[in-house]
Coordinates of C-alpha atoms and ligand atoms in Angstrom, one line a residue:
M1457 CA 84.1 75.3 100.4
C1458 CA 81.9 72.2 99.9
G1459 CA 78.0 72.5 99.8
I1460 CA 75.6 70.8 101.8
V1461 CA 71.9 70.5 101.6
G1462 CA 69.2 68.6 103.6
I1463 CA 65.5 68.4 103.0
V1464 CA 62.6 66.8 105.1
S1465 CA 59.3 66.7 103.1
N1466 CA 56.0 65.0 102.5
K1467 CA 57.3 63.7 99.0
S1468 CA 60.4 62.2 97.5
V1469 CA 63.5 64.6 98.0
S1470 CA 66.2 63.2 95.8
A1471 CA 65.3 65.3 92.7
S1472 CA 65.2 68.5 94.8
I1473 CA 68.6 67.6 96.6
I1474 CA 70.1 67.1 93.2
R1475 CA 68.7 70.6 92.0
A1476 CA 70.0 72.3 95.0
L1477 CA 73.4 70.6 94.7
K1478 CA 73.8 71.9 91.2
K1479 CA 73.3 75.5 92.6
L1480 CA 76.0 74.6 95.2
E1481 CA 78.5 73.3 92.7
Y1482 CA 80.2 76.6 92.8
R1483 CA 81.5 75.7 96.2
G1484 CA 83.2 72.4 95.2
Y1485 CA 83.0 70.1 92.3
D1486 CA 85.3 67.2 92.8
S1487 CA 82.7 64.7 94.1
A1488 CA 79.0 64.5 95.0
G1489 CA 76.7 62.3 97.0
I1490 CA 73.4 62.0 98.6
S1491 CA 71.8 59.8 101.4
T1492 CA 68.0 59.2 102.0
I1493 CA 66.1 57.0 104.2
T1494 CA 64.5 54.4 101.9
N1495 CA 62.5 51.5 103.3
G1496 CA 63.7 52.3 106.7
E1497 CA 67.5 52.1 105.8
I1498 CA 70.1 54.5 105.0
N1499 CA 70.6 54.6 101.2
E1500 CA 73.9 56.3 100.5
Q1501 CA 75.0 57.0 96.8
K1502 CA 78.0 58.9 95.9
C1503 CA 80.7 59.4 93.1
S1504 CA 83.7 61.3 92.0
G1505 CA 83.2 64.3 89.6
R1506 CA 80.3 66.6 89.1
V1507 CA 76.6 66.4 90.2
D1508 CA 75.8 65.3 86.6
N1509 CA 77.5 61.9 87.4
L1510 CA 75.5 61.5 90.6
E1511 CA 72.3 62.3 88.6
K1512 CA 73.2 59.7 86.1
I1513 CA 73.6 57.0 89.0
L1514 CA 70.4 58.0 90.5
F1515 CA 68.7 57.7 87.1
Q1516 CA 69.7 54.1 86.9
N1517 CA 69.1 53.5 90.7
P1518 CA 66.5 55.8 91.9
S1519 CA 66.7 56.9 95.5
S1520 CA 63.1 57.3 97.1
G1521 CA 62.6 58.7 100.6
D1522 CA 61.0 61.9 101.9
L1523 CA 64.1 63.1 103.8
G1524 CA 67.7 63.2 102.9
I1525 CA 71.0 65.0 102.7
G1526 CA 73.4 65.9 99.7
H1527 CA 76.9 67.1 99.3
V1528 CA 79.3 68.6 96.7
R1529 CA 83.0 68.3 97.8
W1530 CA 86.1 70.4 97.5
A1531 CA 88.6 67.9 98.9
T1532 CA 90.6 68.9 102.1
H1533 CA 91.5 65.5 103.6
G1534 CA 91.9 62.8 101.2
I1535 CA 91.8 62.7 97.4
P1536 CA 88.7 63.4 95.5
N1537 CA 87.5 59.9 94.8
Q1538 CA 84.3 58.0 95.5
V1539 CA 85.3 56.7 98.9
N1540 CA 86.1 60.1 100.3
A1541 CA 83.0 61.6 98.8
H1542 CA 80.2 62.6 101.4
P1543 CA 77.9 61.4 102.9
H1544 CA 79.7 59.2 105.3
S1545 CA 77.4 56.7 106.8
S1546 CA 77.2 54.0 109.5
E1547 CA 74.2 51.6 110.0
V1548 CA 72.4 54.3 111.8
V1549 CA 73.5 57.7 110.7
S1550 CA 74.7 59.6 107.6
V1551 CA 76.7 62.9 107.7
V1552 CA 77.5 65.6 105.2
H1553 CA 80.1 68.3 106.3
N1554 CA 81.5 71.5 105.1
G1555 CA 84.6 72.7 106.9
I1556 CA 87.6 71.0 108.7
I1557 CA 87.8 69.1 111.8
E1558 CA 91.1 70.0 113.2
N1559 CA 91.2 67.3 116.0
S1560 CA 90.1 64.5 113.6
D1561 CA 93.4 62.6 113.9
K1562 CA 92.9 62.4 117.8
L1563 CA 89.3 61.5 117.5
R1564 CA 90.0 58.8 114.8
K1565 CA 92.4 57.1 117.2
E1566 CA 89.9 57.3 120.2
Y1567 CA 87.1 55.8 118.1
E1568 CA 89.5 53.1 116.5
Q1569 CA 90.3 52.1 120.0
K1570 CA 86.5 51.7 120.7
G1571 CA 86.2 49.4 117.8
Y1572 CA 85.1 51.7 115.0
S1573 CA 86.7 51.3 111.7
F1574 CA 87.1 54.0 109.0
K1575 CA 86.6 53.6 105.1
S1576 CA 87.9 57.0 104.0
Q1577 CA 90.6 59.5 104.6
T1578 CA 88.3 62.2 105.4
D1579 CA 88.1 64.2 108.7
T1580 CA 84.4 64.0 108.4
E1581 CA 84.1 60.2 109.1
V1582 CA 85.0 60.7 112.8
I1583 CA 81.6 62.6 113.3
T1584 CA 79.8 59.6 111.8
A1585 CA 81.5 57.3 114.4
M1586 CA 80.9 59.8 117.3
L1587 CA 77.1 60.1 116.5
T1588 CA 76.9 56.4 116.1
D1589 CA 78.5 55.9 119.5
F1590 CA 76.6 58.6 121.4
L1591 CA 73.4 57.3 120.0
K1592 CA 73.9 54.0 122.0
K1593 CA 73.4 55.9 125.3
E1594 CA 72.0 59.4 124.7
D1595 CA 68.8 60.8 123.4
L1596 CA 68.9 62.7 120.1
I1597 CA 69.5 66.2 121.6
N1598 CA 72.4 65.1 123.8
C1599 CA 73.9 62.9 121.0
I1600 CA 74.1 66.0 118.8
H1601 CA 75.2 68.3 121.6
K1602 CA 78.0 65.9 122.9
T1603 CA 79.3 65.3 119.3
L1604 CA 79.4 69.0 118.6
E1605 CA 81.2 69.7 122.0
K1606 CA 84.0 67.2 121.1
L1607 CA 84.7 68.8 117.7
E1608 CA 87.5 71.4 117.0
G1609 CA 87.4 73.4 113.9
S1610 CA 84.9 74.8 111.6
F1611 CA 81.9 73.0 110.3
A1612 CA 78.4 73.1 108.9
L1613 CA 76.8 69.6 109.1
G1614 CA 73.7 67.9 107.7
V1615 CA 72.7 64.6 109.5
I1616 CA 70.1 61.9 109.1
F1617 CA 69.2 59.0 111.4
K1618 CA 67.9 55.5 110.5
N1619 CA 65.9 55.5 113.7
F1620 CA 64.6 59.1 113.6
N1621 CA 63.1 58.8 110.1
N1622 CA 61.1 62.0 110.2
L1623 CA 63.9 64.6 110.8
V1624 CA 67.1 66.2 109.5
V1625 CA 69.7 67.8 111.7
G1626 CA 71.8 70.9 110.8
A1627 CA 74.6 72.4 112.8
R1628 CA 77.0 75.3 112.3
R1629 CA 80.3 76.5 113.7
G1630 CA 82.3 78.7 111.4
S1631 CA 80.7 77.5 108.0
P1632 CA 77.5 79.0 107.0
L1633 CA 74.1 77.2 107.0
A1634 CA 70.8 78.7 105.9
V1635 CA 67.5 77.1 106.9
G1636 CA 64.4 77.3 104.5
F1637 CA 60.8 77.1 105.5
G1638 CA 58.4 75.5 103.0
H1639 CA 54.8 74.2 103.1
D1640 CA 54.9 70.7 104.7
E1641 CA 58.9 70.6 104.0
N1642 CA 61.8 72.4 105.4
F1643 CA 65.4 72.7 104.3
I1644 CA 69.0 73.3 105.1
G1645 CA 71.6 74.6 102.6
S1646 CA 75.1 76.1 102.6
D1647 CA 73.4 79.3 101.2
S1648 CA 70.0 80.7 100.5
Y1649 CA 70.7 80.5 96.7
A1650 CA 70.5 76.8 96.9
L1651 CA 67.2 76.9 98.5
K1652 CA 65.6 79.6 96.4
S1653 CA 63.7 77.4 94.1
M1654 CA 61.9 75.7 97.1
T1655 CA 61.5 78.8 99.4
N1656 CA 62.0 82.5 100.0
K1657 CA 61.7 82.3 103.7
I1658 CA 65.1 82.0 105.3
S1659 CA 66.8 81.8 108.6
Y1660 CA 70.5 81.4 109.5
L1661 CA 72.3 79.4 112.1
D1662 CA 74.7 81.3 114.2
D1663 CA 78.0 79.7 115.5
G1664 CA 77.3 77.0 117.9
D1665 CA 73.6 76.6 116.9
F1666 CA 72.0 73.5 115.7
C1667 CA 68.5 72.8 114.4
I1668 CA 66.2 69.9 113.8
L1669 CA 64.0 70.0 110.8
Y1670 CA 60.6 68.2 110.7
K1671 CA 58.4 68.5 107.8
E1672 CA 55.9 70.7 109.8
K1673 CA 58.4 72.6 111.9
V1674 CA 61.9 73.6 112.7
E1675 CA 63.5 73.6 116.1
F1676 CA 66.6 75.7 116.9
Y1677 CA 69.0 75.2 119.7
N1678 CA 72.0 77.2 120.9
S1679 CA 75.4 75.7 122.1
D1680 CA 73.8 75.2 125.6
K1681 CA 71.1 72.9 124.0
K1682 CA 68.5 75.8 124.9
K1683 CA 65.7 76.1 122.4
I1684 CA 65.8 79.5 120.7
N1685 CA 63.9 81.5 118.2
K1686 CA 65.2 82.8 114.9
E1687 CA 64.4 85.6 112.8
I1688 CA 62.9 84.7 109.4
F1689 CA 63.9 86.8 106.4
E1690 CA 62.0 87.1 103.1
L1691 CA 64.3 86.9 100.1
S1692 CA 63.3 89.6 97.6
S1693 CA 62.6 88.3 94.0
E1694 CA 65.7 90.0 92.9
D1695 CA 67.8 88.0 95.3
N1696 CA 66.7 85.1 93.2
I1697 CA 67.8 86.1 89.8
A1698 CA 70.7 83.9 89.1
D1699 CA 70.6 82.2 85.7
K1700 CA 72.9 82.5 82.6
G1701 CA 70.1 84.0 80.3
D1702 CA 71.5 83.7 76.9
Y1703 CA 75.2 83.6 77.9
K1704 CA 77.3 80.6 77.5
D1705 CA 78.5 80.8 81.0
F1706 CA 78.1 82.9 84.1
M1707 CA 81.3 84.6 83.8
S1708 CA 80.5 86.2 80.5
K1709 CA 77.1 87.2 81.9
E1710 CA 78.7 88.7 84.8
I1711 CA 81.4 90.6 83.0
N1712 CA 78.8 91.9 80.5
E1713 CA 76.3 93.2 83.3
Q1714 CA 78.9 95.4 85.0
S1715 CA 77.5 98.6 83.6
T1716 CA 74.2 97.6 85.0
T1717 CA 75.5 96.5 88.3
T1718 CA 77.6 99.6 88.9
K1719 CA 74.7 101.8 87.9
K1720 CA 72.4 100.1 90.5
C1721 CA 75.2 100.3 93.2
I1722 CA 75.7 104.1 92.5
N1723 CA 72.1 104.8 92.5
E1724 CA 71.8 103.0 95.8
Y1725 CA 74.4 105.3 97.3
L1726 CA 74.0 108.6 95.5
D1727 CA 71.5 111.3 96.2
K1728 CA 71.4 112.8 92.7
S1729 CA 69.5 115.9 93.4
R1730 CA 72.0 117.1 96.0
N1731 CA 74.9 115.3 94.4
E1732 CA 75.7 113.7 97.8
I1733 CA 76.9 110.3 98.8
N1734 CA 74.4 108.7 101.3
I1735 CA 76.7 107.0 103.7
F1736 CA 75.8 108.0 107.3
N1737 CA 76.5 106.7 110.7
L1738 CA 79.9 105.1 110.2
P1739 CA 80.8 103.3 113.4
I1740 CA 83.5 106.0 114.0
N1741 CA 83.1 109.6 113.4
P1742 CA 85.1 110.2 110.2
K1743 CA 86.8 113.2 111.7
K1744 CA 88.2 110.8 114.7
I1745 CA 89.5 108.0 112.4
K1746 CA 93.1 107.7 113.0
K1747 CA 93.9 104.9 110.7
I1748 CA 91.9 102.7 108.2
R1749 CA 92.8 99.1 107.9
L1750 CA 91.3 97.1 104.9
I1751 CA 91.3 93.3 105.2
A1752 CA 90.3 90.6 102.5
C1753 CA 91.4 87.7 100.6
G1754 CA 92.2 87.3 96.8
T1755 CA 90.2 89.6 94.4
A1756 CA 88.5 91.4 97.3
Y1757 CA 92.1 92.1 98.7
H1758 CA 93.0 93.7 95.4
S1759 CA 90.1 96.1 95.8
C1760 CA 91.5 96.9 99.2
L1761 CA 94.9 97.7 97.6
M1762 CA 93.2 99.9 95.2
A1763 CA 91.3 101.8 98.1
K1764 CA 94.6 102.3 99.8
Y1765 CA 95.7 104.6 96.8
W1766 CA 92.3 106.4 97.0
I1767 CA 92.3 106.9 100.7
E1768 CA 96.0 108.2 100.6
E1769 CA 95.0 110.5 97.8
F1770 CA 91.9 112.0 99.2
T1771 CA 92.2 111.8 102.9
S1772 CA 94.8 112.6 105.6
I1773 CA 94.2 109.1 107.1
D1774 CA 97.0 106.5 107.4
V1775 CA 95.8 103.4 105.6
E1776 CA 96.9 99.7 105.4
S1777 CA 95.6 96.8 103.4
D1778 CA 96.1 93.3 104.8
I1779 CA 95.5 89.8 103.5
A1780 CA 93.1 88.2 106.0
S1781 CA 94.9 84.9 106.4
E1782 CA 98.0 86.8 107.6
F1783 CA 96.2 89.5 109.6
R1784 CA 94.3 87.1 111.7
Y1785 CA 97.4 85.5 113.2
R1786 CA 99.7 88.7 113.4
K1787 CA 100.2 90.6 116.6
V1788 CA 98.4 93.7 115.2
K1789 CA 98.0 96.6 117.6
L1790 CA 94.3 96.9 117.6
D1791 CA 93.3 100.6 118.3
P1792 CA 89.6 101.5 118.9
S1793 CA 90.1 104.7 117.0
D1794 CA 91.0 102.8 113.8
L1795 CA 88.3 101.8 111.3
Y1796 CA 88.6 98.2 110.2
I1797 CA 87.0 97.3 106.8
F1798 CA 86.4 93.8 105.7
V1799 CA 85.6 93.3 102.0
S1800 CA 84.2 89.9 100.9
Q1801 CA 81.9 89.1 97.9
S1802 CA 80.4 85.9 99.7
G1803 CA 80.7 87.2 103.2
E1804 CA 81.7 83.7 104.3
T1805 CA 85.4 83.6 103.5
A1806 CA 86.8 81.9 106.7
D1807 CA 89.9 83.9 106.9
T1808 CA 88.2 87.3 106.6
Y1809 CA 85.5 86.0 109.0
A1810 CA 88.1 85.1 111.5
A1811 CA 90.1 88.4 111.2
L1812 CA 86.6 90.3 111.7
K1813 CA 85.9 87.9 114.8
K1814 CA 89.4 88.9 116.2
C1815 CA 88.6 92.6 115.8
K1816 CA 85.0 92.2 117.5
E1817 CA 86.5 90.2 120.4
N1818 CA 88.7 93.3 121.0
K1819 CA 85.8 95.7 120.8
I1820 CA 87.1 97.3 117.6
K1821 CA 84.6 99.0 115.3
T1822 CA 84.2 97.3 112.0
C1823 CA 82.6 97.7 108.5
G1824 CA 81.7 95.0 106.2
I1825 CA 81.6 95.5 102.4
V1826 CA 79.8 92.4 101.1
N1827 CA 77.8 91.2 98.2
V1828 CA 75.7 88.7 100.1
V1829 CA 74.0 90.9 102.7
E1830 CA 72.7 87.9 104.8
S1831 CA 76.2 86.5 105.0
S1832 CA 78.2 85.8 108.3
I1833 CA 80.4 88.8 107.7
A1834 CA 77.6 91.1 107.1
R1835 CA 75.8 89.9 110.3
L1836 CA 79.0 90.2 112.5
S1837 CA 80.0 93.7 111.2
D1838 CA 79.0 96.9 113.1
F1839 CA 78.1 98.6 109.8
V1840 CA 77.4 97.1 106.4
L1841 CA 77.8 98.5 102.9
P1842 CA 76.5 96.1 100.3
I1843 CA 77.9 96.2 96.9
H1844 CA 74.4 95.4 95.1
A1845 CA 76.0 93.3 92.5
G1846 CA 73.4 90.4 92.4
P1847 CA 74.5 86.9 92.7
E1848 CA 78.0 86.2 91.4
I1849 CA 78.1 82.6 90.4
G1850 CA 81.3 82.3 88.2
V1851 CA 84.1 81.2 90.5
A1852 CA 86.4 84.1 89.2
S1853 CA 85.1 87.2 90.7
T1854 CA 84.4 90.0 88.2
K1855 CA 81.4 92.2 88.8
A1856 CA 81.9 92.0 92.6
F1857 CA 85.4 93.4 92.2
I1858 CA 84.0 96.3 90.4
G1859 CA 81.2 96.6 93.0
Q1860 CA 83.8 96.5 95.7
M1861 CA 85.7 99.3 94.1
I1862 CA 82.7 101.5 93.6
V1863 CA 81.7 101.2 97.3
L1864 CA 85.3 101.7 98.5
Y1865 CA 85.6 104.8 96.3
L1866 CA 82.3 106.2 97.5
L1867 CA 83.4 105.6 101.0
T1868 CA 86.7 107.4 100.5
L1869 CA 85.0 110.4 99.0
K1870 CA 82.5 110.6 101.7
I1871 CA 85.1 110.2 104.6
S1872 CA 87.2 112.8 102.8
K1873 CA 84.3 115.3 102.7
E1874 CA 83.3 114.8 106.2
R1875 CA 86.7 115.5 107.5
G1876 CA 87.2 118.4 105.3
D1877 CA 90.1 116.9 103.5
I1878 CA 88.6 117.7 100.1
N1879 CA 87.4 121.0 98.9
L1880 CA 83.7 120.9 98.1
D1881 CA 84.1 121.8 94.4
E1882 CA 86.5 119.0 93.8
Y1883 CA 84.1 116.6 95.7
A1884 CA 81.1 117.7 93.5
K1885 CA 83.2 117.1 90.3
L1886 CA 84.4 113.8 91.4
V1887 CA 80.8 112.7 92.3
L1888 CA 79.7 113.9 88.9
D1889 CA 82.5 111.8 87.2
L1890 CA 81.5 108.8 89.2
R1891 CA 78.1 108.9 87.8
K1892 CA 79.7 108.5 84.3
I1893 CA 81.2 105.2 85.2
P1894 CA 78.4 102.8 84.1
S1895 CA 78.3 104.3 80.6
L1896 CA 82.1 104.2 80.3
I1897 CA 82.1 100.7 81.4
E1898 CA 79.4 100.1 78.7
E1899 CA 81.6 101.6 76.0
T1900 CA 84.7 99.5 77.2
L1901 CA 82.5 96.3 77.2
S1902 CA 81.6 96.9 73.6
K1903 CA 85.3 96.4 72.5
Q1904 CA 85.4 92.8 73.6
K1905 CA 86.3 91.6 70.1
D1906 CA 89.6 93.4 70.2
I1907 CA 90.7 91.3 73.1
Q1908 CA 89.5 88.1 71.5
V1909 CA 92.2 88.6 68.7
I1910 CA 95.1 89.2 71.0
A1911 CA 94.1 86.3 73.4
R1912 CA 95.8 83.9 70.9
D1913 CA 99.1 85.3 71.9
F1914 CA 98.8 83.9 75.4
I1915 CA 97.6 80.4 74.9
N1916 CA 101.0 78.9 74.5
A1917 CA 102.9 81.3 76.7
K1918 CA 104.8 79.7 79.6
G1919 CA 104.2 82.8 81.5
T1920 CA 103.2 86.4 81.5
M1921 CA 103.5 89.7 83.3
Y1922 CA 101.1 92.5 84.0
L1923 CA 102.6 95.8 84.7
G1924 CA 101.2 99.1 86.1
R1925 CA 102.1 102.0 88.4
G1926 CA 100.1 103.9 90.9
Y1927 CA 96.3 103.2 90.5
S1928 CA 97.0 100.7 87.8
Y1929 CA 99.3 98.5 90.0
P1930 CA 96.4 96.8 92.0
I1931 CA 94.5 96.3 88.8
A1932 CA 97.6 94.7 87.1
M1933 CA 97.6 92.2 90.2
E1934 CA 94.0 91.5 89.7
G1935 CA 94.4 90.9 86.0
A1936 CA 97.1 88.5 86.6
L1937 CA 95.1 86.5 89.2
K1938 CA 92.2 86.3 86.6
L1939 CA 94.5 84.9 84.0
K1940 CA 96.1 82.3 86.3
E1941 CA 92.9 81.0 87.8
L1942 CA 91.0 80.7 84.6
S1943 CA 93.6 79.6 82.1
Y1944 CA 96.3 77.9 84.4
I1945 CA 99.1 80.2 82.9
H1946 CA 101.5 81.6 85.3
A1947 CA 101.0 85.3 85.6
E1948 CA 102.4 88.0 87.9
G1949 CA 101.1 91.5 88.5
Y1950 CA 104.0 93.8 89.1
A1951 CA 104.7 97.4 89.9
A1952 CA 106.3 98.6 86.6
G1953 CA 109.0 100.3 88.5
E1954 CA 110.0 97.0 90.2
M1955 CA 111.0 95.2 86.9
K1956 CA 114.5 96.1 86.9
H1957 CA 114.9 94.8 90.4
G1958 CA 114.7 91.3 89.3
P1959 CA 111.7 90.2 87.3
L1960 CA 113.1 91.8 84.0
A1961 CA 115.2 88.6 83.8
L1962 CA 112.1 86.7 82.8
I1963 CA 111.6 88.8 79.7
E1964 CA 112.6 86.8 76.7
D1965 CA 111.7 86.8 73.0
G1966 CA 107.9 86.5 72.5
I1967 CA 106.8 86.5 76.1
P1968 CA 103.4 88.4 76.3
V1969 CA 103.4 91.3 78.7
V1970 CA 100.3 93.5 79.6
V1971 CA 101.1 97.1 80.3
L1972 CA 98.6 99.3 81.9
A1973 CA 99.4 102.8 80.8
P1974 CA 96.7 105.3 81.3
K1975 CA 97.6 108.8 80.7
D1976 CA 98.0 109.8 84.3
R1977 CA 101.0 111.4 86.1
F1978 CA 102.9 108.1 85.8
F1979 CA 102.3 107.7 81.9
E1980 CA 105.9 108.6 80.8
K1981 CA 107.5 106.4 83.4
T1982 CA 105.4 103.5 82.5
I1983 CA 106.2 104.0 78.9
S1984 CA 109.9 103.8 79.7
N1985 CA 109.3 100.5 81.7
M1986 CA 107.4 99.3 78.7
Q1987 CA 110.3 100.2 76.3
E1988 CA 112.6 98.1 78.5
V1989 CA 110.3 95.2 78.0
I1990 CA 109.9 95.6 74.3
A1991 CA 113.8 96.0 73.9
R1992 CA 114.2 92.5 75.4
G1993 CA 111.6 90.9 73.1
G1994 CA 108.4 91.2 75.2
K1995 CA 105.2 91.2 73.1
V1996 CA 103.2 94.1 74.7
L1997 CA 99.5 94.4 75.0
M1998 CA 99.1 98.1 76.0
I1999 CA 95.9 99.2 77.7
T2000 CA 95.6 102.9 77.6
D2001 CA 93.4 105.9 77.1
D2002 CA 96.1 107.8 75.2
T2003 CA 95.1 108.3 71.6
S2004 CA 98.4 109.3 70.1
E2005 CA 100.2 107.2 67.6
T2006 CA 103.5 107.3 69.3
M2007 CA 105.1 103.8 70.0
S2008 CA 102.5 102.1 68.0
E2009 CA 105.0 100.3 65.8
N2010 CA 106.6 98.6 68.7
I2011 CA 103.5 97.4 70.4
R2012 CA 101.9 94.3 69.5
F2013 CA 98.4 95.5 70.5
K2014 CA 96.9 98.6 71.8
F2015 CA 93.5 98.5 73.6
Q2016 CA 91.9 101.8 73.9
I2017 CA 89.9 102.7 76.9
P2018 CA 87.5 105.8 77.1
K2019 CA 89.2 109.0 78.6
T2020 CA 88.1 109.8 82.1
N2021 CA 89.6 111.2 85.3
S2022 CA 92.6 109.3 86.2
T2023 CA 91.4 108.3 89.8
I2024 CA 88.6 106.2 88.2
N2025 CA 90.1 104.8 85.1
S2026 CA 91.0 101.8 87.2
F2027 CA 87.4 100.5 86.6
L2028 CA 87.9 100.8 82.9
L2029 CA 91.3 99.1 82.9
T2030 CA 89.7 96.0 84.7
I2031 CA 87.4 95.2 81.9
P2032 CA 89.8 94.2 79.1
L2033 CA 91.8 92.2 81.6
Q2034 CA 88.7 90.3 82.6
F2035 CA 88.0 89.6 78.8
L2036 CA 91.6 88.5 78.3
A2037 CA 91.5 85.9 81.0
Y2038 CA 88.1 84.7 79.8
H2039 CA 89.0 84.3 76.2
V2040 CA 92.4 82.8 76.8
A2041 CA 90.6 80.2 79.0
L2042 CA 88.0 79.6 76.2
L2043 CA 90.7 79.1 73.6
K2044 CA 92.4 76.6 76.1
N2045 CA 89.1 74.8 76.6
C2046 CA 89.2 75.4 80.5
D2047 CA 86.0 75.2 82.4
I2048 CA 85.2 78.9 82.7
D2049 CA 82.8 78.9 85.6
K2050 CA 84.5 76.2 87.6
P2051 CA 88.4 76.4 87.3
R2052 CA 90.2 73.4 88.5
N2053 CA 91.1 73.1 92.2
L2054 CA 89.1 76.2 93.2
A2055 CA 85.7 76.9 94.7
K2056 CA 83.6 80.1 95.1
S2057 CA 83.2 80.4 98.7
V2058 CA 86.4 79.5 100.6
T2059 CA 85.0 78.5 104.1
V2060 CA 88.1 76.7 105.1
E2061 CA 91.4 78.2 106.3
Ligands
F6R45 C1 89.3 85.3 92.5 C2 88.3 85.1 93.5 C3 88.9 85.0 94.9 C4 88.0 85.6 96.0 C5 88.5 85.4 97.3 C6 87.7 86.1 98.5 O1 88.6 85.5 91.3 O2 87.2 85.1 93.3 O3 90.2 85.3 94.9 O4 88.0 87.0 95.7 O5 88.4 83.9 97.6 O6 86.3 85.7 98.3 P1 85.2 86.7 98.9 O7 85.3 88.0 98.2 O8 83.9 85.8 98.9 O9 85.7 86.8 100.4

């Protein structure tokens, strides 16, 4: 969370910093700030709220200077106000920070005793004090190195100095930092997307690295202060496509492009002429895998829950799904014959990254399923399967979820085939069915208007439940997460069979309940659970591929998804739930792309 940017150029940088900060707003949007060196002095300007507010301030009080740093904040230490907004500056140094300094209390006391005073409640301001202090006795490299050595926790930093007015410093431990190379200007940014309008040549700092940007060159150093070289990647033009087009917001664009993104993903992995899945050289021979562990957070975790059902269905491998923030601290028996799969849209989620690191440190073979292929998780994994969804900007994950499920499904089928767990005819049929997913998604997307109508039932609800069994259960959980994060209505995803063990007590007259009831082997049982809800006054939105008229009189609304094989109808059940969350939020006037208190890339624990 939080986004940082830094630029050193041969021209004024404030407009470019603002442009980059707008691209980084998905990482945090409760305050914003900028520092430049103007007439030999540090010129810091910051405000609470969005980058638009900062832009207005700069319009009235322009900030010149050909080097500078900028920040968008997602508050961790201290409320989101102007004082706590970054940058944090002294007379001689100005700092922006993404991450958490875990020993900040101790450092604050130490530097208070040395005579430094602090204006903000942030953990970041200790870095300003430390750099200011080291600068009194050290050269620049030692000043940076000694400061970084004393910091505990995770960070990406951008720093400018009054007395080194030709450079910007970047540093990384735990939080991502990209470096961009331009003509007579160079950049740092929390991701390459922020830098894309300025350059397509990108490098990445690894943990412990720091860099010094000059306008004509970039120097990289490792944690031992040794100069190092970095590989430079060229972003493809496709990596750069990230605008709303004709859509009102990124989320509706991202929902509506899911037939295209799934098609792209499937095409990347399928050899159509042989009807074969092109996934080779897994880090463990599929025949030797004893267990699969899937690890992720939030929506990505729901894709793992889904995959658990598929892996159990199609292979003889034992499987577990884990929430990364729990897994990383548990005393899990790490076995080298188990395959560990880490799923993350951003590839930067701190807990997922830490869980992956724990496996790597124990010589466990890992596979990363990511959207951002140059991300930290992709770079650390032994084997990477991209989801090819293109940039996802809306904070609520939609097309990445579908993409994660596609890749996990492909991987399941491939492992199953390699192990001989599935017969070849069934495999061929499932692969053929898989190729129909994009057009089935397209058909489901065309029914958005139906959901718009029912969304009104939810806007005044004090809570709601999403119910499903089998493959539909993880989708119910994901649907509930989408509604709560976008519309701030309490929602729970429940296994329909669990209702009578407690949650049924929540059902009262008028409560909206979403029931996922595809015509699979659980259909009759789900219908019974739905009846129990209706009998207690629940207003049911049923989502099904069943075309019969039975039950219709008792159901408030029935949303019809196209018929398909029951192992893949999860893809289709997901679409109306995304629309539902979207339209409820729209009716409640919520900020669709930037829900309150959240951020897209969760780079703190
Ligand atoms: C919810 C959502 C989050 C993310 C979670 C993991 O809509 O987007 O729950 O899924 O923060 O993020 P990634 O996939 O980037 O690791």
